[in-house]
Amino acid sequence: AMSARAAIGFAVLFGFPLSFTALRDSTMATFGLNPEQRRWFYATTSVLIVLITFLGCELDDLGLVNSLGGAVFGALITLVFPATLFYSSARKEAREVKSGEKRRWFASERPFTLVLLVLGVFLLLFGSVIVL
């Protein structure tokens, strides 16, 4: 048991900076903050560290957070995102192609893509409710 705890500690110790850097960079990009300005860089870093520390102290069952993240991101990555991307590209292709050269396979694939999208949203909601 002691070696398992040491291994988990090692993984968290060296994995956290990688995850945190991605979180900080995406947060700054989402809010349009310039990461080269020290004021925004340090403020964002401090707020995120405080928020993560607070959540870590208050949450009793991190397995719940992990399961919920798996349910949400699993459905998004495997069903919702691919269906949305294909549907958007099919719509764009249909607009760009001249009327005489319309590709029929795009038109035949779009209803299937909508089915996948609806199924993905259903599984996302269903998985989230089951986890909670």
PDB file of C-alpha atoms in Angstrom, residues 13-86:
ATOM      1  CA  LEU A  13       3.635  15.652  -8.414  1.00  0.00           C
ATOM      2  CA  PHE A  14       4.905  15.479 -11.982  1.00  0.00           C
ATOM      3  CA  GLY A  15       1.542  15.393 -13.797  1.00  0.00           C
ATOM      4  CA  PHE A  16      -0.029  18.442 -12.160  1.00  0.00           C
ATOM      5  CA  PRO A  17       2.253  21.049 -13.789  1.00  0.00           C
ATOM      6  CA  LEU A  18       1.419  19.693 -17.241  1.00  0.00           C
ATOM      7  CA  SER A  19      -2.314  19.778 -16.612  1.00  0.00           C
ATOM      8  CA  PHE A  20      -2.177  23.133 -14.855  1.00  0.00           C
ATOM      9  CA  THR A  21      -0.201  24.792 -17.646  1.00  0.00           C
ATOM     10  CA  ALA A  22      -2.799  23.676 -20.183  1.00  0.00           C
ATOM     11  CA  LEU A  23      -5.635  24.878 -17.910  1.00  0.00           C
ATOM     12  CA  ARG A  24      -4.007  28.276 -17.359  1.00  0.00           C
ATOM     13  CA  ASP A  25      -3.220  28.782 -21.047  1.00  0.00           C
ATOM     14  CA  SER A  26      -6.715  27.817 -22.185  1.00  0.00           C
ATOM     15  CA  THR A  27      -8.305  29.987 -19.484  1.00  0.00           C
ATOM     16  CA  MET A  28      -6.260  32.979 -20.560  1.00  0.00           C
ATOM     17  CA  ALA A  29      -7.075  32.360 -24.215  1.00  0.00           C
ATOM     18  CA  THR A  30     -10.781  31.981 -23.449  1.00  0.00           C
ATOM     19  CA  PHE A  31     -10.925  35.329 -21.673  1.00  0.00           C
ATOM     20  CA  GLY A  32      -8.639  37.053 -24.188  1.00  0.00           C
ATOM     21  CA  LEU A  33      -5.881  37.777 -21.672  1.00  0.00           C
ATOM     22  CA  ASN A  34      -2.341  38.355 -22.876  1.00  0.00           C
ATOM     23  CA  PRO A  35      -0.072  35.746 -21.222  1.00  0.00           C
ATOM     24  CA  GLU A  36       2.982  37.920 -21.810  1.00  0.00           C
ATOM     25  CA  GLN A  37       1.681  40.585 -19.434  1.00  0.00           C
ATOM     26  CA  ARG A  38       2.893  39.574 -15.995  1.00  0.00           C
ATOM     27  CA  ARG A  39      -0.119  41.097 -14.296  1.00  0.00           C
ATOM     28  CA  TRP A  40      -2.585  38.756 -16.086  1.00  0.00           C
ATOM     29  CA  PHE A  41      -0.249  35.775 -15.960  1.00  0.00           C
ATOM     30  CA  TYR A  42       0.246  35.930 -12.183  1.00  0.00           C
ATOM     31  CA  ALA A  43      -3.367  36.872 -11.461  1.00  0.00           C
ATOM     32  CA  THR A  44      -4.721  33.958 -13.504  1.00  0.00           C
ATOM     33  CA  THR A  45      -2.232  31.548 -11.963  1.00  0.00           C
ATOM     34  CA  SER A  46      -3.100  32.681  -8.434  1.00  0.00           C
ATOM     35  CA  VAL A  47      -6.864  32.505  -8.944  1.00  0.00           C
ATOM     36  CA  LEU A  48      -6.669  29.026 -10.469  1.00  0.00           C
ATOM     37  CA  ILE A  49      -4.355  27.707  -7.715  1.00  0.00           C
ATOM     38  CA  VAL A  50      -6.678  29.070  -5.023  1.00  0.00           C
ATOM     39  CA  LEU A  51      -9.749  27.622  -6.760  1.00  0.00           C
ATOM     40  CA  ILE A  52      -8.147  24.199  -7.230  1.00  0.00           C
ATOM     41  CA  THR A  53      -6.892  24.156  -3.628  1.00  0.00           C
ATOM     42  CA  PHE A  54     -10.323  25.118  -2.301  1.00  0.00           C
ATOM     43  CA  LEU A  55     -12.048  22.423  -4.356  1.00  0.00           C
ATOM     44  CA  GLY A  56      -9.440  19.877  -3.282  1.00  0.00           C
ATOM     45  CA  CYS A  57     -10.081  20.672   0.375  1.00  0.00           C
ATOM     46  CA  GLU A  58     -13.867  20.691   0.115  1.00  0.00           C
ATOM     47  CA  LEU A  59     -14.552  17.678  -2.109  1.00  0.00           C
ATOM     48  CA  ASP A  60     -14.699  14.380  -0.265  1.00  0.00           C
ATOM     49  CA  ASP A  61     -15.098  12.033  -3.211  1.00  0.00           C
ATOM     50  CA  LEU A  62     -12.807  12.835  -6.118  1.00  0.00           C
ATOM     51  CA  GLY A  63     -13.969   9.619  -7.783  1.00  0.00           C
ATOM     52  CA  LEU A  64     -17.278  11.382  -8.428  1.00  0.00           C
ATOM     53  CA  VAL A  65     -15.491  14.229 -10.204  1.00  0.00           C
ATOM     54  CA  ASN A  66     -13.455  11.740 -12.228  1.00  0.00           C
ATOM     55  CA  SER A  67     -16.528   9.694 -13.181  1.00  0.00           C
ATOM     56  CA  LEU A  68     -18.516  12.763 -14.167  1.00  0.00           C
ATOM     57  CA  GLY A  69     -15.626  14.033 -16.285  1.00  0.00           C
ATOM     58  CA  GLY A  70     -15.380  10.634 -17.960  1.00  0.00           C
ATOM     59  CA  ALA A  71     -19.092  10.550 -18.728  1.00  0.00           C
ATOM     60  CA  VAL A  72     -19.176  14.064 -20.136  1.00  0.00           C
ATOM     61  CA  PHE A  73     -15.919  14.074 -22.083  1.00  0.00           C
ATOM     62  CA  GLY A  74     -16.332  10.480 -23.266  1.00  0.00           C
ATOM     63  CA  ALA A  75     -19.638  11.309 -24.939  1.00  0.00           C
ATOM     64  CA  LEU A  76     -18.332  14.606 -26.293  1.00  0.00           C
ATOM     65  CA  ILE A  77     -15.131  13.205 -27.773  1.00  0.00           C
ATOM     66  CA  THR A  78     -16.586  10.015 -29.262  1.00  0.00           C
ATOM     67  CA  LEU A  79     -19.994  11.175 -30.520  1.00  0.00           C
ATOM     68  CA  VAL A  80     -20.846  14.868 -30.225  1.00  0.00           C
ATOM     69  CA  PHE A  81     -17.663  16.516 -31.560  1.00  0.00           C
ATOM     70  CA  PRO A  82     -17.216  14.229 -34.614  1.00  0.00           C
ATOM     71  CA  ALA A  83     -20.899  14.497 -35.539  1.00  0.00           C
ATOM     72  CA  THR A  84     -20.845  18.281 -35.204  1.00  0.00           C
ATOM     73  CA  LEU A  85     -17.668  18.606 -37.260  1.00  0.00           C
ATOM     74  CA  PHE A  86     -18.948  16.353 -40.041  1.00  0.00           C
TER      75      PHE A  86
END
